[in-house]
XYZ file of C-alpha atoms in Angstrom:
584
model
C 0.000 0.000 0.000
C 1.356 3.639 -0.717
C 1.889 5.600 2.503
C 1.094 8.366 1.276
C -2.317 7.298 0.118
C -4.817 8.619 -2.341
C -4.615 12.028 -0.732
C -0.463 12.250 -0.620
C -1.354 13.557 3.013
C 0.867 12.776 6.044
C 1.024 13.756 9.676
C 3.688 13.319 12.109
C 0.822 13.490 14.758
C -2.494 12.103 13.897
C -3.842 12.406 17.256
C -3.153 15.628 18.945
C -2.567 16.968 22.670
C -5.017 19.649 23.902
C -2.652 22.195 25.123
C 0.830 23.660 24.100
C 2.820 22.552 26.775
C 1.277 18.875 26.442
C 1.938 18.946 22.572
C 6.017 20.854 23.503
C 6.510 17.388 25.952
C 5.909 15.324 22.522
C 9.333 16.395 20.945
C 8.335 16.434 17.594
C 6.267 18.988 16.364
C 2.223 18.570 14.309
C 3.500 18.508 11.379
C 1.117 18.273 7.855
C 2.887 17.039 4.470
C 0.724 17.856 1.506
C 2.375 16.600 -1.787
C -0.180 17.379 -4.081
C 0.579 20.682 -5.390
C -1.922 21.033 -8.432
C -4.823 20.753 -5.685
C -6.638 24.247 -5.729
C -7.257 25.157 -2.044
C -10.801 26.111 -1.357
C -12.341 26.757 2.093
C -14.993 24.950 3.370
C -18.200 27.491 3.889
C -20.857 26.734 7.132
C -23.872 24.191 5.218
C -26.805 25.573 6.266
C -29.337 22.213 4.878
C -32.643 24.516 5.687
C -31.706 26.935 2.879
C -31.625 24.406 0.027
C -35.144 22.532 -0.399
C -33.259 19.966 -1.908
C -30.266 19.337 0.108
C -31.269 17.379 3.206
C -28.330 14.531 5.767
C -29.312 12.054 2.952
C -28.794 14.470 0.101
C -25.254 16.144 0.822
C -22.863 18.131 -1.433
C -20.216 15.510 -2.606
C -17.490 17.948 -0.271
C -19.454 16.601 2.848
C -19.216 12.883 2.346
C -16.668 10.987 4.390
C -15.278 8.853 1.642
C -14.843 11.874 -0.663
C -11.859 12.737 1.308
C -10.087 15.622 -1.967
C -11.828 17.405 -4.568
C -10.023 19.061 -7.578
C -11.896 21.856 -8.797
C -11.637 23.066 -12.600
C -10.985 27.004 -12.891
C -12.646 28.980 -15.525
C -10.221 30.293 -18.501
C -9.447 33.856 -17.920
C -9.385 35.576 -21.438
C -7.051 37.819 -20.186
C -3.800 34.825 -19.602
C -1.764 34.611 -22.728
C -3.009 31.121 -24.744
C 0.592 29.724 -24.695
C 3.598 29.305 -22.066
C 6.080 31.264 -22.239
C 9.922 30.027 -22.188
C 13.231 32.051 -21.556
C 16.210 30.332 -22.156
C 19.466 32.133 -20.080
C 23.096 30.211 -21.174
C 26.360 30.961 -19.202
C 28.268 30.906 -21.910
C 32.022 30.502 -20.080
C 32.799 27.187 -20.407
C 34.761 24.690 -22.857
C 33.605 23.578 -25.721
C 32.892 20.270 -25.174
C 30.286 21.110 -22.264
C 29.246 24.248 -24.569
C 28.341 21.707 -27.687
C 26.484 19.114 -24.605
C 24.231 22.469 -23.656
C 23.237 23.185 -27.416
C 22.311 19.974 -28.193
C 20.110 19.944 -25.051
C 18.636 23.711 -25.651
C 17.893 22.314 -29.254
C 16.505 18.950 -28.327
C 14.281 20.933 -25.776
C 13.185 23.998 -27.978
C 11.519 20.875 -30.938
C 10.069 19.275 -27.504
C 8.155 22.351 -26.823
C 4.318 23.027 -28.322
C 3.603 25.233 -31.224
C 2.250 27.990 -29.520
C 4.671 28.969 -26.927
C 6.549 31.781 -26.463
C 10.552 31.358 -26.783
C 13.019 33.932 -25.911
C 17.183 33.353 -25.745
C 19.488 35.427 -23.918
C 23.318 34.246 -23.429
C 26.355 35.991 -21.247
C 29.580 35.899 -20.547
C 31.518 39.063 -20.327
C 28.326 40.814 -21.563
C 25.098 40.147 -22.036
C 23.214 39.137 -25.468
C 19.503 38.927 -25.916
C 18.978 36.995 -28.945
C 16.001 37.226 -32.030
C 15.716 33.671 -32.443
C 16.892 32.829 -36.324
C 19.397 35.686 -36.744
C 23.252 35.566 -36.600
C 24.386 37.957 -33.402
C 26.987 35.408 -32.307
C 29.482 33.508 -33.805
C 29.296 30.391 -31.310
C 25.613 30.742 -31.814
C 25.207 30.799 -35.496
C 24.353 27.141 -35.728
C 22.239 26.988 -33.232
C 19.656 30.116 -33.604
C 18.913 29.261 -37.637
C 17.955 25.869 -36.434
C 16.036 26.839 -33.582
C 14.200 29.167 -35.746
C 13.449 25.885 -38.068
C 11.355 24.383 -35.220
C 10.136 27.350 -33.113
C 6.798 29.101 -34.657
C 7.192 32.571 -35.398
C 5.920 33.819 -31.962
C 8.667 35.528 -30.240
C 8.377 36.920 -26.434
C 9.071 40.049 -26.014
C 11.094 40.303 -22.991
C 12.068 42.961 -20.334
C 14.464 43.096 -18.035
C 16.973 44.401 -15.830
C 20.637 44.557 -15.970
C 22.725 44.702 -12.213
C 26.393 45.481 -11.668
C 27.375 43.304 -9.329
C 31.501 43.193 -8.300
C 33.512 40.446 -9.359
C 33.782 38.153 -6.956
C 36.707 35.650 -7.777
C 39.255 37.376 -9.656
C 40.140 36.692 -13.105
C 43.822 35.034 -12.210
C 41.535 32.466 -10.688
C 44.369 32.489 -7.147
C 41.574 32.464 -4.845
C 39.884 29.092 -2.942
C 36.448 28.747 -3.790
C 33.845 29.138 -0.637
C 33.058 26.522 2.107
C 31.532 26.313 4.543
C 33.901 27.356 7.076
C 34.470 30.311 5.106
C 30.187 31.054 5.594
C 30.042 30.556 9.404
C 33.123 32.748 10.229
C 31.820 35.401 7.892
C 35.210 35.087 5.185
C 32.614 35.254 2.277
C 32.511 38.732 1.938
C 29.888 38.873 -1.118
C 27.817 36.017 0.150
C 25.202 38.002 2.037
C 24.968 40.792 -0.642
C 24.478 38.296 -3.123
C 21.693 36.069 -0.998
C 19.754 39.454 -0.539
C 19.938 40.094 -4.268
C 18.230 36.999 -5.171
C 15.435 37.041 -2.707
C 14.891 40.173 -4.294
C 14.764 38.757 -7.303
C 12.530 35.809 -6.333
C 9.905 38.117 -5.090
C 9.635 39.884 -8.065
C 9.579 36.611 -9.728
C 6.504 35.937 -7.668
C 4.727 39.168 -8.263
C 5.010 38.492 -11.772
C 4.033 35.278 -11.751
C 7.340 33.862 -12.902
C 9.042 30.463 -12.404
C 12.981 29.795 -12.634
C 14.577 26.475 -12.841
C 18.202 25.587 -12.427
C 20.401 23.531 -14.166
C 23.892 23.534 -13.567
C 26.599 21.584 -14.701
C 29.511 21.862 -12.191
C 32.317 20.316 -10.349
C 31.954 21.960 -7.822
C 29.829 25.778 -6.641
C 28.205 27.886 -8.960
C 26.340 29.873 -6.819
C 23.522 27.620 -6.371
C 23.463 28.076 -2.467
C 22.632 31.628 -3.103
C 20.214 31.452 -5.755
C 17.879 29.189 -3.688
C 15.561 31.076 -2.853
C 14.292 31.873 -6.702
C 14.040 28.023 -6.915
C 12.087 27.896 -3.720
C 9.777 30.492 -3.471
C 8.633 29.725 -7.457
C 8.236 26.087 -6.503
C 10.787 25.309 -9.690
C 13.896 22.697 -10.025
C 16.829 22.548 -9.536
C 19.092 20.350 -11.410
C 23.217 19.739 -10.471
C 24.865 17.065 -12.461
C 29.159 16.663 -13.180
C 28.886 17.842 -16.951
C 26.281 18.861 -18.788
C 27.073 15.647 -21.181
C 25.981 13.770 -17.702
C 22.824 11.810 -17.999
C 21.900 13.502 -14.912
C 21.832 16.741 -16.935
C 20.508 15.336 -20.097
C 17.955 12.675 -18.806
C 16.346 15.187 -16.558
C 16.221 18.716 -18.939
C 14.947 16.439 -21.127
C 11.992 15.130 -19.215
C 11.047 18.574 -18.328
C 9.864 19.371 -21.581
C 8.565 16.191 -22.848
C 6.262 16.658 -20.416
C 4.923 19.995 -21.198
C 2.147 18.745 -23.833
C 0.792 16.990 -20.521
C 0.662 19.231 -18.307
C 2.327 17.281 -15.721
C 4.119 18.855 -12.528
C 7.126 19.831 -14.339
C 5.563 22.991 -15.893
C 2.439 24.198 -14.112
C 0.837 27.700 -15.219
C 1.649 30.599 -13.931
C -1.884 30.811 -11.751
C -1.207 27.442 -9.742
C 2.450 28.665 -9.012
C 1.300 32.159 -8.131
C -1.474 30.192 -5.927
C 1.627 28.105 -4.402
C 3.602 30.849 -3.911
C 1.417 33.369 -2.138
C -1.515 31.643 -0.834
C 0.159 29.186 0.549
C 2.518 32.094 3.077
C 1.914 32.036 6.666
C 0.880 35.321 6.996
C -2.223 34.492 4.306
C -3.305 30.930 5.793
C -3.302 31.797 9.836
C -6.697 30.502 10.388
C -7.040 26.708 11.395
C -8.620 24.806 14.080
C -9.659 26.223 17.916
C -5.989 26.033 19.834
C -4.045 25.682 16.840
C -1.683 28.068 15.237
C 0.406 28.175 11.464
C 3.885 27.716 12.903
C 5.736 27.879 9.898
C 6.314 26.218 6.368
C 9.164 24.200 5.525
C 8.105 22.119 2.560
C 4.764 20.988 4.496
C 3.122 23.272 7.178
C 4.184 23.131 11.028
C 1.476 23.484 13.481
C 1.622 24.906 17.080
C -0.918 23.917 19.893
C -1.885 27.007 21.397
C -3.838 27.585 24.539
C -6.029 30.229 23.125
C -6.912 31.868 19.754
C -7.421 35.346 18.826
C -8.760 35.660 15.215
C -11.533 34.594 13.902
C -11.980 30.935 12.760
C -12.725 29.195 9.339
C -11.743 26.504 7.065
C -13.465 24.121 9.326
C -16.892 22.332 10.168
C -17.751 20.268 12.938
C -15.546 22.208 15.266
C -13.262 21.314 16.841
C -12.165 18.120 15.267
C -11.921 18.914 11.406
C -9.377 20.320 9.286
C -9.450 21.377 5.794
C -6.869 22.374 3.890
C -6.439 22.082 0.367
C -9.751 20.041 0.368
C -8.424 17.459 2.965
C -10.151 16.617 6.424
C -7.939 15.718 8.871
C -9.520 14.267 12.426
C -8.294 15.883 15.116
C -8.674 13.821 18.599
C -7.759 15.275 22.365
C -6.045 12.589 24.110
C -5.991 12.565 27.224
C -2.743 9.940 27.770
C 0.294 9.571 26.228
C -0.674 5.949 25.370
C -3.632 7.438 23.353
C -0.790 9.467 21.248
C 1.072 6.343 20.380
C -1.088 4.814 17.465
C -1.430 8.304 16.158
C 2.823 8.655 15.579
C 4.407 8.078 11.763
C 7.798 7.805 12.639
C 8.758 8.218 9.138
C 6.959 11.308 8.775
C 8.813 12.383 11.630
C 12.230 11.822 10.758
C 11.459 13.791 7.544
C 10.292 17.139 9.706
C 13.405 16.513 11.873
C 16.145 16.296 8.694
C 13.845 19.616 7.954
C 14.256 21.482 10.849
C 17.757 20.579 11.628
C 18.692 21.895 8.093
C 17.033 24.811 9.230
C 18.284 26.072 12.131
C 21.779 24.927 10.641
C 21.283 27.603 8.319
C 19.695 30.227 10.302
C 20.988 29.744 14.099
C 24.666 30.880 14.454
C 26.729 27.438 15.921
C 23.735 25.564 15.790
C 25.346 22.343 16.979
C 22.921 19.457 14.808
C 23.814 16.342 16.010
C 23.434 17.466 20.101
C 20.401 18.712 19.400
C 18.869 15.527 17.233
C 20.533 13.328 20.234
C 18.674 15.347 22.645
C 15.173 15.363 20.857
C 15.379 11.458 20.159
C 16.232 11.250 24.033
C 13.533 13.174 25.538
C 11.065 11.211 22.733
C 12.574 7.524 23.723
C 12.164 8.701 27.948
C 8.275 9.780 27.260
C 7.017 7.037 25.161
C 9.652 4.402 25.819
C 8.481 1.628 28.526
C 11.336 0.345 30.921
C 12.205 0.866 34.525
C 14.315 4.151 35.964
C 17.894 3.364 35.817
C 17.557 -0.147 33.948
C 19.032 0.569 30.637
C 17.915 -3.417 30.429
C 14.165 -3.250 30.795
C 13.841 -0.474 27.662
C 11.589 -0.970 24.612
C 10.020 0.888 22.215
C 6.274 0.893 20.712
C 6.444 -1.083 17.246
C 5.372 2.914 15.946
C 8.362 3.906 17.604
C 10.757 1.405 16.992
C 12.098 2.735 13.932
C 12.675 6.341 14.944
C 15.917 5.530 16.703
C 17.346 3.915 13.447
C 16.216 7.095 11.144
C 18.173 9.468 13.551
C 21.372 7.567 13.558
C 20.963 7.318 9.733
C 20.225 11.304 9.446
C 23.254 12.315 11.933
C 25.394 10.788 9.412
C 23.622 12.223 5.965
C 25.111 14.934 4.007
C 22.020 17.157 5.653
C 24.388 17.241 8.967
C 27.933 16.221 8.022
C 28.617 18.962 5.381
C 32.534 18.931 5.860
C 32.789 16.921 2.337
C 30.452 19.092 0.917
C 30.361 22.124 -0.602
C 27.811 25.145 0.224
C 26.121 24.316 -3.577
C 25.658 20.512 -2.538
C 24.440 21.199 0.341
C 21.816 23.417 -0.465
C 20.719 21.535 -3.461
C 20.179 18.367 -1.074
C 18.426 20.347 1.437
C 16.365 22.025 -1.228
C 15.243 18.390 -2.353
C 14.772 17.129 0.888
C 12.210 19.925 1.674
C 10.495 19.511 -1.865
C 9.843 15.555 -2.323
C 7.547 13.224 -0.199
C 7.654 11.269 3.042
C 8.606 7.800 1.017
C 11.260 10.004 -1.081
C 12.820 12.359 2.037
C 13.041 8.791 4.359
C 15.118 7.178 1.758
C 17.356 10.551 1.546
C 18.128 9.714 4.991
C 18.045 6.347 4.957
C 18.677 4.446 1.910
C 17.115 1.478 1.104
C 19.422 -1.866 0.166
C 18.286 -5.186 -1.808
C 19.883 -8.360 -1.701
C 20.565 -10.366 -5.032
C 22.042 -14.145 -5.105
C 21.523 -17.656 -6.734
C 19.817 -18.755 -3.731
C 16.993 -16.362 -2.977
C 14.661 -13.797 -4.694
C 15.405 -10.134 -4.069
C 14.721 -9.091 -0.585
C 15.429 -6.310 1.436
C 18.920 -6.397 3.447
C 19.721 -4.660 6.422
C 21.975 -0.724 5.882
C 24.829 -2.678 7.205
C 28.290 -4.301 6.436
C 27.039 -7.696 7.681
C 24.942 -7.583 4.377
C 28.286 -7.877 2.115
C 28.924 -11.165 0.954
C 31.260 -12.598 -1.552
C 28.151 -14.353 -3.639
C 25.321 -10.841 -3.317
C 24.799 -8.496 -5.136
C 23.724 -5.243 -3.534
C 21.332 -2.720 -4.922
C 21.457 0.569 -2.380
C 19.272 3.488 -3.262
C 20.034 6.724 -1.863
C 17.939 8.718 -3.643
C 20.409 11.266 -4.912
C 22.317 8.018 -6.380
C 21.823 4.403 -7.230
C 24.934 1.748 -6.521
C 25.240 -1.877 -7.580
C 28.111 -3.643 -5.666
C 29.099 -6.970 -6.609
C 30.143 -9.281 -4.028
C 34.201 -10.869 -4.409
C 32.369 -13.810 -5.975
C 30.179 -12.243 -8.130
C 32.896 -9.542 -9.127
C 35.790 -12.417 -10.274
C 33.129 -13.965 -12.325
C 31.736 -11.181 -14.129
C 35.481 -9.828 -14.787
C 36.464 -13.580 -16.430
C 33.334 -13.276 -18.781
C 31.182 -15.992 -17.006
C 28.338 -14.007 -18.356
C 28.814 -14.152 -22.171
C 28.757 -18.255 -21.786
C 25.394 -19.732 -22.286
C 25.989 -22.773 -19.734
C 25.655 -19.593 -17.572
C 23.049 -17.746 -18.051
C 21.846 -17.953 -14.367
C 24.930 -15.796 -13.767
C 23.562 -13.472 -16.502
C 20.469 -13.264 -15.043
C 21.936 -12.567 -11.823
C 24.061 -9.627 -13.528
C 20.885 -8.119 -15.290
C 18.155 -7.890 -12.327
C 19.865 -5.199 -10.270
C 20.356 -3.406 -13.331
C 16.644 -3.050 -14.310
C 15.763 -2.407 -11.276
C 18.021 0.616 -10.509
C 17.218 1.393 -14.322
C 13.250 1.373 -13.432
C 13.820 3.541 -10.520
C 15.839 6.498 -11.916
C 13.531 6.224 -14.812
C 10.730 7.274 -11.393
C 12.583 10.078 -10.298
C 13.286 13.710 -10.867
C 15.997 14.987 -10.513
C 17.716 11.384 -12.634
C 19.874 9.960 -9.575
C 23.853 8.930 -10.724
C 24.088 5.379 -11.454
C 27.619 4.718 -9.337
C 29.650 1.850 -8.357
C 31.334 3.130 -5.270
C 29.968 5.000 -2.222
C 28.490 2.104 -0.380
C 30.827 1.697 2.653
C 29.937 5.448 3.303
C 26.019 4.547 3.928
C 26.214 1.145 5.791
C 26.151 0.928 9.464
C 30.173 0.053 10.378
C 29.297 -2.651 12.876
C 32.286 -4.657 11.611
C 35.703 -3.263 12.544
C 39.486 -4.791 12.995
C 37.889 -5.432 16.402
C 35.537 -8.361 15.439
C 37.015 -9.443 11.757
C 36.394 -12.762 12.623
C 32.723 -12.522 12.957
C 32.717 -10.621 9.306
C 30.964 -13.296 6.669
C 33.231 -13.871 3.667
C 33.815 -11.427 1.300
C 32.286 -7.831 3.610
C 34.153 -5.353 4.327
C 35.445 -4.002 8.041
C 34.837 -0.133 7.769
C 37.987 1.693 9.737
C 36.473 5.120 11.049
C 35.197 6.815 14.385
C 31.552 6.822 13.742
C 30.017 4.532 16.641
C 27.947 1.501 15.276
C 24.208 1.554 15.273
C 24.491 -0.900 18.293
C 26.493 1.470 20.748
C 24.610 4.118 19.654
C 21.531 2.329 20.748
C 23.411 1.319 23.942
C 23.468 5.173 24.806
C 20.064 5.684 23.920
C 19.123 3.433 26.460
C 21.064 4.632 29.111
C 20.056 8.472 28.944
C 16.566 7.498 28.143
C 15.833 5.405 31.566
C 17.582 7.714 33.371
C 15.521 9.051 36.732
């Protein structure tokens, strides 16, 4: 079944507390994960049956039945939105000529993707700036591409406006300076950094006001800025693309999905009035009205929720108070528990470890030495010492709910993610992994943190495997999906045989077989996603649980791997848990 049902709506809490200090005690905050971004919101008005003759508790609106639980309501064209979208290609142009002829073939591929009746406009820079009439020669690396582009494109030009902004030169042009990291951010040694953040969100709310969406795609080995420009990405509800070359399948597989999609309509390219609807309507300071005690915390992807123990304004979007919701045509029971076992059926530990990765990121970036990993080891503590059941100071006697069981495992897993160790990374990765985190699903986000790993051998259909080095073996194969990238590792066995060509024998073809599954199967599921995930052969020591070390070699099975670093296993980790949870 798909968790995140027919309504792609997800709570962290499904059963609430009554007051804000009971609700603060629960750790984790009400969160409410809405997926479904083409949903028009609509509120639900008071039904007064007496003023319809015909409408009677047998004879209900279909928004008032319980098993209607969505609606999707069809706008009316407006005569004054222009009949076609409208598409501005902008090109850095600075880069070798390999990657330069990779980005034309993709601009081309994706201008003969696009219907007849859009709008196309070009611009290109380097050291200046070139706005371009599609179909006439203005510059010489272009030549090729503009007459062909005007061979495909219908002669409907936009007509563009815009604004030029000096901005100083940030690296200079004998290229002596180290690129940013973050150690550079958080002692302030970035001295354009801030001045070029507070450009951007300038220029995202005008992109907003306009109605205006801006996707990124960058092809980089490293920063392009991306950590600055967020916020345009974010606040338009776009993509964001990052991929090693722009020859990368990455790149290519993903531009190119964009726009095969347009004659659909699909998610990829939404009109400008459901992205003006996401971007506005959906702001704090236009949606404060909810429930009796509850108040619009925040947004960070989904919407946070605070118990309060009063309200001031005035209520709507509800019926049946005070135990319905609606938002974005959803109805969402709200019950007042009046024991913390009551709470317990109501918890989705995976929707929790999601808002968690979310507001750690969060406060990383906005809360000056924000230390991430103390303060995830102090929520999961005070979460594991309310709802855990075991006896003060007996480390021994502790267990965890089967709802809660899991949480543990998704916090070790997310103190070790890219979203909290970001010494490898650079400010550009780890924005564009945060800014994915906070835009895909619960099922997506979990597997961010914690990546899923299949088992393949002679002896067994795939199955799941635990995210640990005991799962190495000499005759697996290993299929671990991260969601940013895909590995196949090949057990010693498996490797040796594959490398003296058992595979292109017929008497083997079991071995084939063996070779080909994982394959399709990490094929199918990059073929799923958006951004396309790197199909690697590496990386998969980094993501398992090191519970094998020099220490216990012995008790490794033949062919894994002993991982030599300082991170504690997911066993002595546990170990602590226990201790500082039963404490008295």
């Amino acid at each position: 079944m798909d968790p995140e049902g027919i309504d792609g709506v997800r709570m962290t809490w499904n059963i609430w507390r009554r007051t804000k200090l009971e609700s603060t005690n629960c750790v984790v905050p009400v969160v409410h994960e809405h997926h479904h971004l083409t949903l028009r919101s609509a509120p639900l008005p008071r039904v007064f049956l007496s003023s319809k003759p015909l409408r009677n508790q047998t004879n209900l609106p279909h928004e008032l039945h319980a098993h209607h639980t969505t609606f999707e309501y069809t706008l009316p064209n407006r005569s004054d939105r222009p009949s076609g979208a409208a598409f501005l290609f902008v090109l850095d142009t600075c880069m070798i000529d390999e990657e330069f002829g990779f980005a034309r073939s993709s601009v081309k591929r994706a201008v003969g993707l696009l219907p007849d009746e859009a709008l196309v406009g070009f611009v290109s820079f380097g050291t200046q700036v070139h706005v371009h009439e599609l179909g006439f020669s203005d510059l010489a690396k272009f030549d090729l591409l503009t007459t062909e582009l005007h061979q495909t494109v219908v002669p409907h030009i936009a007509k563009i406006g815009f604004s030029c902004v000096e901005y100083e030169l940030i690296v200079s042009k004998d290229l002596i300076e180290p690129l940013r990291s973050h150690k550079d951010l958080d002692k302030g040694e970035a001295p354009f950094y801030e001045k070029a953040e507070k450009f951007y969100h300038g220029l995202a709310n005008q992109l907003v006001n306009q109605g205006l969406v801006l996707d990124i795609f960058a092809s980089v080995l490293d920063q392009v800025g991306v950590a600055k420009m967020k916020a345009t990405v974010e606040k338009t509800g776009r993509l964001v693309v990052i991929s090693e070359s722009f020859g990368h399948s990455v790149f290519k597989d993903s531009f190119k999905r964009v726009f095969e999609d347009v004659n659909n309509l699909s998610v990829f390219v939404s009109s400008s009035n459901i992205l003006t609807l996401f971007t506005q309507s959906f702001s704090v300071e236009n949606f404060k009205s909810t429930v009796q005690r509850i108040k619009m915390q925040g947004i960070i992807g989904p919407f946070s929720y605070e118990v309060c123990s009063r309200i001031s304004y005035p209520l709507c979007f509800l019926f049946r108070l005070p135990s319905l919701i609606m938002f974005a045509n959803y109805w969402q029971w709200v019950d007042t528990a009046a024991s913390t076992e009551e709470l317990v059926p109501g918890f989705d530990q995976e929707t929790a470890a999601v808002v968690m990765a979310r507001l750690a990121s969060l406060k990383m970036e906005t809360e000056v030495e924000f230390d991430a990993q103390r303060w995830l080891d102090r929520s999961l503590t005070r979460l594991c010492s309310k709802f855990g059941d075991y006896r003060n100071n007996d480390p021994t006697s502790f267990s965890l709910n089967p709802n809660f069981s899991l949480f543990p495992q998704f916090m070790f897993n997310l103190r070790r993610s890219q979203f909290v160790q970001v010494f490898n990374n650079s400010p550009d990765e780890t924005a564009y992994s945060r800014m994915l985190l906070n835009r895909e699903n619960i099922s997506n986000a979990a597997v961010m943190i914690q990546p899923s790993l299949t088992t393949y051998s002679f002896n067994s259909i795939p199955q799941p495997a635990l995210l640990d080095v005991s799962s190495i073996a000499s005759d697996r194969i290993l299929l671990l999906d991260s969601y940013f990238s895909i590995v196949v590792f090949h057990g010693l066995t498996i490797a040796q045989c594959r490398t003296l060509g058992y595979q292109n024998h017929p008497e083997h073809q079991a071995f084939t077989q063996l070779l080909q599954e994982p394959q399709e199967d990490a094929q199918m599921i990059a073929h799923g996603r958006f951004p396309m995930p790197r199909l690697v052969a590496r990386f998969l020591l980094a993501r398992l649980n090191p519970s094998a070390s020099y220490n216990n070699a012995s008790e490794m099975n033949t062919g894994s791997a002993a991982i030599f670093r300082d991170d504690a296993s997911l066993e002595v980790f546990y170990q602590h848990l226990q201790k500082l949870a039963v404490q008295s």
